[in-house]
Each structure stands twice: as C-alpha cells, then as structure tokens.
Coordinates of C-alpha atoms and ligand atoms in Angstrom, one line a residue:
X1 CA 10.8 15.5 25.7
X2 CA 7.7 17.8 24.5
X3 CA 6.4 17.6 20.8
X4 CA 7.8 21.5 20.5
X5 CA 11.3 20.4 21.7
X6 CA 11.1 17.3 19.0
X7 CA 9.8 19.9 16.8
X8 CA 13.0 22.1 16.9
X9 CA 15.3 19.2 16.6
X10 CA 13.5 17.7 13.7
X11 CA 14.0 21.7 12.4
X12 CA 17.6 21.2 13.0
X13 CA 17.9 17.1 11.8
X14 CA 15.6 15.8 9.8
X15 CA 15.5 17.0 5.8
X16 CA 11.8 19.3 5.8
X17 CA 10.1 16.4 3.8
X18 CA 6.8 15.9 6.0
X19 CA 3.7 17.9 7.3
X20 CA 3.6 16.4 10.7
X21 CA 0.9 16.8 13.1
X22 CA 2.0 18.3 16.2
X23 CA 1.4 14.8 18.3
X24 CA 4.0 12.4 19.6
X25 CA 2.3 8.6 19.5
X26 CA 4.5 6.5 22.1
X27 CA 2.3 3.0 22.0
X28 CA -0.1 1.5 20.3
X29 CA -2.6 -1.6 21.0
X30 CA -5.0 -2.8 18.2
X31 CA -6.9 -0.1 16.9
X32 CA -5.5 2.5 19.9
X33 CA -2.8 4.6 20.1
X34 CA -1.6 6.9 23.0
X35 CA 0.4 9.7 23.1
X36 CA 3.3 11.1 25.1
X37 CA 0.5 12.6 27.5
X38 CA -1.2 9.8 27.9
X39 CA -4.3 10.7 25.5
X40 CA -5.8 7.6 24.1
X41 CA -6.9 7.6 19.7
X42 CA -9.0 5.6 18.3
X43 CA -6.6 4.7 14.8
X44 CA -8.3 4.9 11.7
X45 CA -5.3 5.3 9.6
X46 CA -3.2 2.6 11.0
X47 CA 0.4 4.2 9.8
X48 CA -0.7 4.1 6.5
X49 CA -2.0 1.0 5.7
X50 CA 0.7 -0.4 7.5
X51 CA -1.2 -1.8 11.0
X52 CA -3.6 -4.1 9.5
X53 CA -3.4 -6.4 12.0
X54 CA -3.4 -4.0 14.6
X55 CA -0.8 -2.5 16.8
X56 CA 1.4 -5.0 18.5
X57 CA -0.2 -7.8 17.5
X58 CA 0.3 -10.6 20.2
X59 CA 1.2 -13.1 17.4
X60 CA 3.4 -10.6 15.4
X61 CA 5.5 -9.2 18.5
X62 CA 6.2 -12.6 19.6
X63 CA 7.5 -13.8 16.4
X64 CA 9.8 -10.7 16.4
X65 CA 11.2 -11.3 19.6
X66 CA 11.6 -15.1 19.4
X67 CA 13.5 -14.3 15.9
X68 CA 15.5 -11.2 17.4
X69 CA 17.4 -13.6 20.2
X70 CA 17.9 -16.4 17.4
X71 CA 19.2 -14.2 14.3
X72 CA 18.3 -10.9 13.1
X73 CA 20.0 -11.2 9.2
X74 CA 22.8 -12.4 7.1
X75 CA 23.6 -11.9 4.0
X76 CA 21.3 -13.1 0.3
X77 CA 24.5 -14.8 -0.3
X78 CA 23.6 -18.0 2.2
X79 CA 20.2 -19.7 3.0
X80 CA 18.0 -18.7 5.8
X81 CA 14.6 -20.2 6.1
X82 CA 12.2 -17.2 7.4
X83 CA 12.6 -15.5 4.0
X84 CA 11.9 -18.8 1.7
X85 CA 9.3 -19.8 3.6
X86 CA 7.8 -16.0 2.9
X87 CA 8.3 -16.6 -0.5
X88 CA 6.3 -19.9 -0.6
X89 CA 3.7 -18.5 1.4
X90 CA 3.2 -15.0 -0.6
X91 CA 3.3 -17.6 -4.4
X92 CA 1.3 -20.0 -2.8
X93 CA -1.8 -17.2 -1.4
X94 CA -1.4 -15.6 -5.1
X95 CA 0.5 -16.2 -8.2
X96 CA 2.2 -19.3 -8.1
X97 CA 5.3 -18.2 -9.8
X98 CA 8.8 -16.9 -8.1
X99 CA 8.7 -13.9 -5.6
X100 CA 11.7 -11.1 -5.2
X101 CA 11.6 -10.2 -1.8
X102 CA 12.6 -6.7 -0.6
X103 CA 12.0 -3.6 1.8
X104 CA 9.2 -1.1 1.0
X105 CA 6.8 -0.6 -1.6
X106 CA 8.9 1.5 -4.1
X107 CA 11.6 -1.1 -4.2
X108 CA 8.7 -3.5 -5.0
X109 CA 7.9 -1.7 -8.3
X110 CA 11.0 -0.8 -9.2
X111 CA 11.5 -4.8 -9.2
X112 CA 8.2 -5.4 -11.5
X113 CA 9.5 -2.5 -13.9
X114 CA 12.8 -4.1 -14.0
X115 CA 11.3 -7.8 -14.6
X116 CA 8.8 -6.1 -17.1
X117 CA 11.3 -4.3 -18.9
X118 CA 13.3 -7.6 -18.8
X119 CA 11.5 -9.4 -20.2
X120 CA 10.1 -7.1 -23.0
X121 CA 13.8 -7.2 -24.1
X122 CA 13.9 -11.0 -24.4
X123 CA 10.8 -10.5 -26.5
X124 CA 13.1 -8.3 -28.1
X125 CA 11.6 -5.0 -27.5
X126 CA 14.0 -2.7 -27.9
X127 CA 12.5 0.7 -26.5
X128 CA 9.7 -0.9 -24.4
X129 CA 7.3 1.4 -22.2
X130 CA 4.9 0.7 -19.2
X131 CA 1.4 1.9 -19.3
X132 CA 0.5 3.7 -16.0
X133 CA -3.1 5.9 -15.5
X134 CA -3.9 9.1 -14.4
X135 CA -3.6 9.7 -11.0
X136 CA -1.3 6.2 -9.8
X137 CA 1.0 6.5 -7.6
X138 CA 4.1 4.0 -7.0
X139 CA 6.8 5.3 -5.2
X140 CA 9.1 7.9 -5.0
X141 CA 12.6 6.5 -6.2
X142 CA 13.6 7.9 -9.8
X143 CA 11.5 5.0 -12.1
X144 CA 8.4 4.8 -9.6
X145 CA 8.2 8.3 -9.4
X146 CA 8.0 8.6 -13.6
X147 CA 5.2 6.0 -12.9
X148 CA 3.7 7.7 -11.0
X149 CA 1.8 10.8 -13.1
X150 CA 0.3 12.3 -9.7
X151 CA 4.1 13.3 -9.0
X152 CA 6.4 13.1 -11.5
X153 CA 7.7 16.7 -11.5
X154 CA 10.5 16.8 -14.4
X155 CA 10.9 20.2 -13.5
X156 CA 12.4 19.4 -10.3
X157 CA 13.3 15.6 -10.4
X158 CA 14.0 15.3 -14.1
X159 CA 15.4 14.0 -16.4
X160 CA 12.8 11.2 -15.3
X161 CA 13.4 8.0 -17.2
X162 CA 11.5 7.3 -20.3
X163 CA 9.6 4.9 -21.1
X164 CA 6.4 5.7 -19.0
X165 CA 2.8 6.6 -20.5
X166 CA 0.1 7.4 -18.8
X167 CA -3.8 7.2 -19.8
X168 CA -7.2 8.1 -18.3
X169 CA -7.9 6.2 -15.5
X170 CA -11.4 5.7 -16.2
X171 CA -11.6 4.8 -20.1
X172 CA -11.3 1.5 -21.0
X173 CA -10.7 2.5 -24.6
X174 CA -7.8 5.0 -24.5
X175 CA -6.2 2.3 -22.1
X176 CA -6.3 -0.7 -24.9
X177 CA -5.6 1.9 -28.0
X178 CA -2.1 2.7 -26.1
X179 CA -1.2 -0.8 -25.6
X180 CA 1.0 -1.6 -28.5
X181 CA 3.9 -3.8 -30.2
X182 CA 6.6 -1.4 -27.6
X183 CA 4.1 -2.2 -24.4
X184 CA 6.3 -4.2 -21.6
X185 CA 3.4 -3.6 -19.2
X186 CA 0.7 -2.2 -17.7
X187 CA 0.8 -1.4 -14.2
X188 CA -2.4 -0.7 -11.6
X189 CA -3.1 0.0 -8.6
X190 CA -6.9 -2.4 -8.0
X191 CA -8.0 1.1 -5.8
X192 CA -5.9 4.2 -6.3
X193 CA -5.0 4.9 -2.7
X194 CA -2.7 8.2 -2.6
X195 CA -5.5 9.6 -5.3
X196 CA -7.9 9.7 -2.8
X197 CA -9.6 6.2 -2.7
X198 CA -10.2 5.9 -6.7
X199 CA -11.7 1.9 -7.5
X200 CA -10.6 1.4 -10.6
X201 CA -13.8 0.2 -12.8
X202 CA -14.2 -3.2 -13.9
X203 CA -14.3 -2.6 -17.5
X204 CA -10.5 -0.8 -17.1
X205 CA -8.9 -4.1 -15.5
X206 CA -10.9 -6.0 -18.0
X207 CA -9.9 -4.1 -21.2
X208 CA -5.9 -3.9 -19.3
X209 CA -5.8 -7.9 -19.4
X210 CA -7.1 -8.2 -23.0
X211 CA -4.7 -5.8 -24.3
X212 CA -2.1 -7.7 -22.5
X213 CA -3.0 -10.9 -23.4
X214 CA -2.9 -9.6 -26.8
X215 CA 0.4 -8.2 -27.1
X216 CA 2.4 -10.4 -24.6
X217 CA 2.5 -6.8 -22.2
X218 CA 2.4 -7.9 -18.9
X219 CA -0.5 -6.8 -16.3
X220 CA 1.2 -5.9 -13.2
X221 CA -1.1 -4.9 -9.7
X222 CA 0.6 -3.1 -7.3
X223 CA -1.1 -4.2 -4.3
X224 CA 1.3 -2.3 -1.9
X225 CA -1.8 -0.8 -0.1
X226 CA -5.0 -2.9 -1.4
X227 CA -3.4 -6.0 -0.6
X228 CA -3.2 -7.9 3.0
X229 CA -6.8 -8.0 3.4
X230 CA -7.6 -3.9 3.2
X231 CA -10.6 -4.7 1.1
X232 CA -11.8 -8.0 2.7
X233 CA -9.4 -10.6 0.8
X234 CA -6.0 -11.0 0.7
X235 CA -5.1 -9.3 -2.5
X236 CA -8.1 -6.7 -4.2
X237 CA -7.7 -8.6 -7.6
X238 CA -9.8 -11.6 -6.2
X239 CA -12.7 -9.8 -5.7
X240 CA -12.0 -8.3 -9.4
X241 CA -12.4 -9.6 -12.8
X242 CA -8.7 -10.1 -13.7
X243 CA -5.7 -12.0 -12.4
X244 CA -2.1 -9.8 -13.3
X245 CA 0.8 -12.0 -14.6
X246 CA 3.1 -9.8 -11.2
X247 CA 1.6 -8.9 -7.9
X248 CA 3.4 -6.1 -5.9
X249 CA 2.7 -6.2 -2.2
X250 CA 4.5 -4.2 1.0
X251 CA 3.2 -1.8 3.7
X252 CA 0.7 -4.2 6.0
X253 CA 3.0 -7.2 4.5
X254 CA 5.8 -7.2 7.5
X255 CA 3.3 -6.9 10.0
X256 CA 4.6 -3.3 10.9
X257 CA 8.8 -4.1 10.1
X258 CA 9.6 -2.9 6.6
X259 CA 9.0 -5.6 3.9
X260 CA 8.0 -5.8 0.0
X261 CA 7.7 -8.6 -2.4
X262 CA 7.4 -8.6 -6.1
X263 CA 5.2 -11.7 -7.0
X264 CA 5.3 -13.1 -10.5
X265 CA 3.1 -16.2 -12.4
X266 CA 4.6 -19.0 -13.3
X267 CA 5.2 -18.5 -16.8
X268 CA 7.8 -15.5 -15.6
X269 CA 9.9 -17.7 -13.5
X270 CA 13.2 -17.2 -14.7
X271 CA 12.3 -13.7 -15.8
X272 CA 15.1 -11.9 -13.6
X273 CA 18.1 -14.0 -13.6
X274 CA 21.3 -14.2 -11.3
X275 CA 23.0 -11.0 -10.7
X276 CA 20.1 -9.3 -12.5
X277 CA 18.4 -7.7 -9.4
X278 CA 19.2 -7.8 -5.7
X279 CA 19.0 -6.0 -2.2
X280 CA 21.0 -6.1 1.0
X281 CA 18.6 -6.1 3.7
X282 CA 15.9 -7.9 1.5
X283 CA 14.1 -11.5 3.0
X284 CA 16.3 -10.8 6.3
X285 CA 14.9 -13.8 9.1
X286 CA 13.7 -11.1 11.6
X287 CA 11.6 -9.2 8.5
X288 CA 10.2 -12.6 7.1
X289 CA 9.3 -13.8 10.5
X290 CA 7.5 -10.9 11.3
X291 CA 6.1 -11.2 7.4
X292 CA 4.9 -14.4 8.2
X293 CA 3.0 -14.0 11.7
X294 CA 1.5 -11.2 9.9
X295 CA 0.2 -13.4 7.1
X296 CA -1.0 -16.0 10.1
X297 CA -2.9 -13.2 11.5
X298 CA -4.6 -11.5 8.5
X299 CA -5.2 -14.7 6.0
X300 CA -8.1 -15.8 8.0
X301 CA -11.5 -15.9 6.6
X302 CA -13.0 -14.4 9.5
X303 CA -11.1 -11.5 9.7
X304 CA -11.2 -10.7 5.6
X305 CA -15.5 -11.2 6.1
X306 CA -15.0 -9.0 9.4
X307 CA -13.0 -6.3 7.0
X308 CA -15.9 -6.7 4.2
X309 CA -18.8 -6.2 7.2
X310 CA -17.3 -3.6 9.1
X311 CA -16.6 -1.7 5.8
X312 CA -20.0 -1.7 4.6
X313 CA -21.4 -0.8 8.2
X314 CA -18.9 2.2 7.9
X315 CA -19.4 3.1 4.9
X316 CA -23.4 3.2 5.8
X317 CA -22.4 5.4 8.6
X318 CA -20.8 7.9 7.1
X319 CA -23.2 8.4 4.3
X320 CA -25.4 9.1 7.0
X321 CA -23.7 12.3 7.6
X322 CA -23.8 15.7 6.5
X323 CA -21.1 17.3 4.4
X324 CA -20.2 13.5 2.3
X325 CA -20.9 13.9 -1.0
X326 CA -19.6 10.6 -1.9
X327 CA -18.1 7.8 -0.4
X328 CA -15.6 5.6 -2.5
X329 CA -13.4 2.0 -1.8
X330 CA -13.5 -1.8 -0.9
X331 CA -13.7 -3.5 2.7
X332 CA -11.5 -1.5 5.2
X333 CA -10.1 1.1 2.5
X334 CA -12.6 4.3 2.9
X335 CA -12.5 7.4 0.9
X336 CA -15.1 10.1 1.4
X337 CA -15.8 12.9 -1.0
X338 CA -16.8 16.1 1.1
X339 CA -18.6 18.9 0.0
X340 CA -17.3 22.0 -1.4
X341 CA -16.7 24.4 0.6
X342 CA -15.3 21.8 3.4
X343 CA -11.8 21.8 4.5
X344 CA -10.7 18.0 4.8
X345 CA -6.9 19.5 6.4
X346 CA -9.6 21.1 9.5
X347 CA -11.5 18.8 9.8
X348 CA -8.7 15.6 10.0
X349 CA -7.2 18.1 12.5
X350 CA -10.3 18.5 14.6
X351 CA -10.9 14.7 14.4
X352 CA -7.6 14.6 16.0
X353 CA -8.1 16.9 18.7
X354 CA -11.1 14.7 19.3
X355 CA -9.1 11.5 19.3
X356 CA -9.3 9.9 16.1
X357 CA -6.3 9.4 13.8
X358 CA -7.7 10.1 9.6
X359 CA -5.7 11.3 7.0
X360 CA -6.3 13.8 3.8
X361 CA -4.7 12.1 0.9
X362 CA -6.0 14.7 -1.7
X363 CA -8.0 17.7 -2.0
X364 CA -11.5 17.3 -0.5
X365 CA -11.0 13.8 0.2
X366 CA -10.9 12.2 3.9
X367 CA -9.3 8.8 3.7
X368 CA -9.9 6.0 6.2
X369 CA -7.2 2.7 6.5
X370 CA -8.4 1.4 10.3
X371 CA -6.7 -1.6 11.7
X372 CA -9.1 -4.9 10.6
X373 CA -8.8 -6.0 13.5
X374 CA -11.5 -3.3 15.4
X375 CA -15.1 -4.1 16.0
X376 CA -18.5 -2.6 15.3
X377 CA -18.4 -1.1 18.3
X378 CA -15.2 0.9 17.1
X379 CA -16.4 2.2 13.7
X380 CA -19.8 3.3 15.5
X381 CA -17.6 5.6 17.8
X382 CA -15.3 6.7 15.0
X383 CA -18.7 7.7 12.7
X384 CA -20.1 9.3 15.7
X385 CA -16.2 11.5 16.3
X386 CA -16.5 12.7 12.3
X387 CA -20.2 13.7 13.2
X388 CA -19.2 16.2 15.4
X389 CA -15.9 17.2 13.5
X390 CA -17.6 17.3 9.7
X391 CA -18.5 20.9 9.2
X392 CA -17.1 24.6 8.1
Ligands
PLP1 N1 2.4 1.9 -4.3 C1 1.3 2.2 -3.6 C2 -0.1 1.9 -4.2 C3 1.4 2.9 -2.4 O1 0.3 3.3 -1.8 C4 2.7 3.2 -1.9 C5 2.8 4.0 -0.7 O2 2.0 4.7 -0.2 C6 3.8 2.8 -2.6 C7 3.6 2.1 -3.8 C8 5.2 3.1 -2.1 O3 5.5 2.3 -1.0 P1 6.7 2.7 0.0 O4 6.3 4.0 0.6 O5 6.8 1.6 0.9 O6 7.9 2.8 -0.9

C-alpha cells in the first residue's frame, strides 16, 4: 500500500489528531530505520524517546518472544512474576519505596497526582493543590492535561479539574512563595522535553525540595522522557541536586511495548491502598519482560558514559553550525535554538528528505532523542545531514 493510499484511509479511520509526515517506516535496527521503499534513516528521534535501546534490540525482542509463547497477561487479581520482578528492579535502581505499574506516561502521573492528593488528605488537607511550572507538560488525560499549563485549554477541554497552579519555570522564589499549608505536591519534569528541551536550573529543584520538606508537599519528577538513561544515568535526578519523594517513568521503560511506573520512597508505602487505584492491562508478563531486558540493556555504565560522551560531542557539533543560536539539554536529550528567521518545520522536513529522522517540539526549536545505542561515527553523519539542511 503507498503512503497516499494510507493517507486516505487514515482520512476516513483515524480521528485527525496527528501531523504526520508523509513517510511509512516498516523496520527498524538500532539507530536505522527504513521505509516502505526501502530508504534507509539515520533515527535521531527514536519514536519519541521511546527507542533508547535502539530498534529491535537483540536482547529486548528475544525476551518478547520467549514471554509471548509462555503467557502474554492475566489478570492484577493473581501473581505473575515478570511484573514484581519490574517493580523490584525499578525501587531498587531509584527510590526504594513501592512502585504502581501501568501503561503510558499519562497514566503514570495521573497515579502520582492521585497518591499526592492521597496523601495530602491523610494529612488532612482538605482542598489540596499540585504545584506545576510554566511550560510542563504531563499528559493528555483530563488531570495531566490541567498539569500541564503548555495545554490546558479550558475553553475546549474544560471544566479542567482544580487544584493545579502553575509558576515560572525559572524562579526559584515565586516557586517556594506558592508552596503553602494546601500544597500536596510539586511536580517536575528534571528537563522540560515537549517545551523544547528546557533544563530546569539547579536553584528551582533545590528551592522545590526545601519547600517540600518544609510543608510535608511531596516533590514528584516525572521522568517519563529524562529517565532510562536519555541524559547519561538512569534517572536525570542523579546527576541533579535533589532526590523527589515519587519518580514517574514510561516511554523508553518497556523497551518499545507500552509501560509506565509510578515510583514512590519508602516513607509513602502504603500511600495508595487496596482498591484505591488500579489498571487492567498494567504489569502484564509480556510488558514487564520486555521492561526488564530493556533495563538489562540500558543500566549499564558504559552505555549511560557513552550517552554523556556522544552528547557532548553532538552537542559540540552542532554549535559548530550556522543558524544555532543556542543549544540546550543533558546526555542524549538535544534541543537547539535556531535563529530567527529559520523555519524548524522546513528544515526537520528537509532533514528528512535527506534521511534523518528530528522532530520540532516548539516554535524555533529542533529537538534531538537518538537511540543511545549509536556511535560517534553516527552523530558525526547526523551533524554533517543538519549542515546541509540548516538554512532559509
Ligand atoms: N510526561 C512527559 C515529560 C512526557 O514527555 C510525556 C510524553 O511525551 C508524558 C508525560 C505523557 O506520556 P504518554 O504519551 O506515554 O502518556
């Protein structure tokens, strides 16, 4: 079938809810993908943070394929090791405490806002909020979209639920004044990723954990596209200054299958009680195994170094060349400023055309998420593609 036949029965099927670029990708390998004509792309976007470990990964296929011929899922209601092994594993590389395990990134936060909102009533907070910043995003269900001030559109989603503020992403102060006696949480993303690659600074985790340790808020990281070693460790907040009471992870976590996990400290342990929360699908054997090999594969010190080393040398690169004005992020998780004047949309298009797979996640922004597993040899070629693609 050709991309403008899929085109016309996605016209026909699908609700209109993507931009998609007229290519059909029908295999991938590592950092490569090929489409339906046989083209070969260098990936540098990697689903969206989702390939970390590379397209069919030897170690992660196999572990899907031994687990699809044994038993693909039952129900939450028995026991199944895959998923509690996850859950060990994911406690035991972070926070120590219990882990909710579940299916995408959204239903991840929606979890912590739960668990935060929880337990701010057992503090006996009757109207408690979450402190978000500017620019966050978190999902797009009904709570993680009122998290998420980027686009939380009460004029065409609302009534939103309450109980959300959101602050300045960059001032330390305005974050600690609106911390208060009502605050269940405060919830950041280490990097803001759909903003176009914003670090948060050091000072703004710093002042979030003091105002939370001061009020008994919770600091929650949502590490849905940070974490599995996009900027050269497992989870950002360990190359950071603070350590969040609940850890949100999803995306690279199932290894390319769809998997989330809401990760808490040990002091919240019995913060979401039985019956309190829940998910059909969630911790499934065939998702945990595939959860697992990922972890195998990407919690390896030599990869996370390779992911700091290759990020630097990229990030080198591309301030080498003409039309960056600025180039922002951690390890494997790029954002460059262009600029004005430059049209990111043209210029992701003509990087296409020319074989590599970017992405514009904001105006004048290009945003790179390549697979850690590629080599210097790769981001040399995919600096020298945007050479000839970065222009007017
Ligand atoms: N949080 C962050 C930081 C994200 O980048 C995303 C997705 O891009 C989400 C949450 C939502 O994840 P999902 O699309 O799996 O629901």
């Amino acid at each position: 079938m050709s991309v403008s036949e899929l085109q016309e029965l996605e016209q026909r099927w699908l609700m209109p809810t993507y931009r998609r670029a007229a290519v059909e990708f029908v295999r991938g390998e590592g950092a490569r993908l090929w489409d339906a004509e046989g083209r070969e792309y260098l990936d540098f976007f990697s689903g969206l943070g989702v390939q970390n470990a590379g397209h069919c990964h030897p170690r992660i296929t196999e572990a899907i394929r031994e687990q699809a011929g044994i038993l693909v899922g039952v129900s939450n209601l028995y026991y199944s090791e895959p998923g509690i092994r996850l859950a060990e594993r994911l406690a035991d590389s972070s926070l120590g405490g219990r882990v909710f395990l579940c299916n995408s990134g959204a239903e991840a936060n929606e979890c912590a806002i739960k668990l935060a909102r929880r337990h701010a009533h057992a503090r006996r907070i009757e109207q408690p909020e979450i402190v978000v910043l500017e620019g966050a995003f978190h999902g797009r269900t009904v709570a993680t979209l009122a998290a998420s001030p980027k686009i939380a559109r009460d004029d065409l989603f609302g009534p939103l639920p309450a109980g959300f503020r959101a602050v300045d992403r960059d001032a330390a102060a305005a974050l600690e004044a609106a911390v208060g006696e009502r605050t269940a949480a405060v919830m950041i993303e280490p990097i803001q990723g759909e903003a176009g690659v914003h670090p948060v600074p050091d000072p703004v985790l710093a002042a979030a954990r003091k105002a939370c340790d001061s009020t008994g808020a919770l600091l929650v990281l949502d590490e849905i596209q940070t974490g599995m070693g996009r900027t050269g460790s497992l989870w950002a907040w360990q190359q950071g200054p603070v350590r969040p009471d609940v850890m949100t992870a999803a995306k690279a976590l199932g290894g390319g299958l769809p998997v989330g996990a809401c990760v808490t400290a040990p002091q919240l342990e019995d913060a979401l009680k039985a019956g309190e929360h829940g998910s059909t699908f969630a911790g499934a054997p065939l998702a945990a195994s595939a959860a697992l090999a990922a972890l195998e594969v990407i919690d390896e010190p030599s990869l996370l170094r390779g992911a700091r080393e290759l990020g630097a040398r990229f990030t080198a690169g591309l301030r080498e060349l003409d039309g960056i004005a600025e180039v922002r992020g951690r390890g494997l998780m790029v954002g460059a400023g262009l600029e004005d004047g430059l049209d990111p949309a043209a210029i992701a298009s003509r990087a296409l055309a020319a074989g590599l797979v970017i992405n514009v996640p904001a105006p004048g922004t290009l945003r790179f998420l390549p697979p850690l597993v590629i080599g210097e040899a790769e981001v040399d070629e995919a600096v020298a593609i945007l050479g000839r693609c970065i222009g007017p």
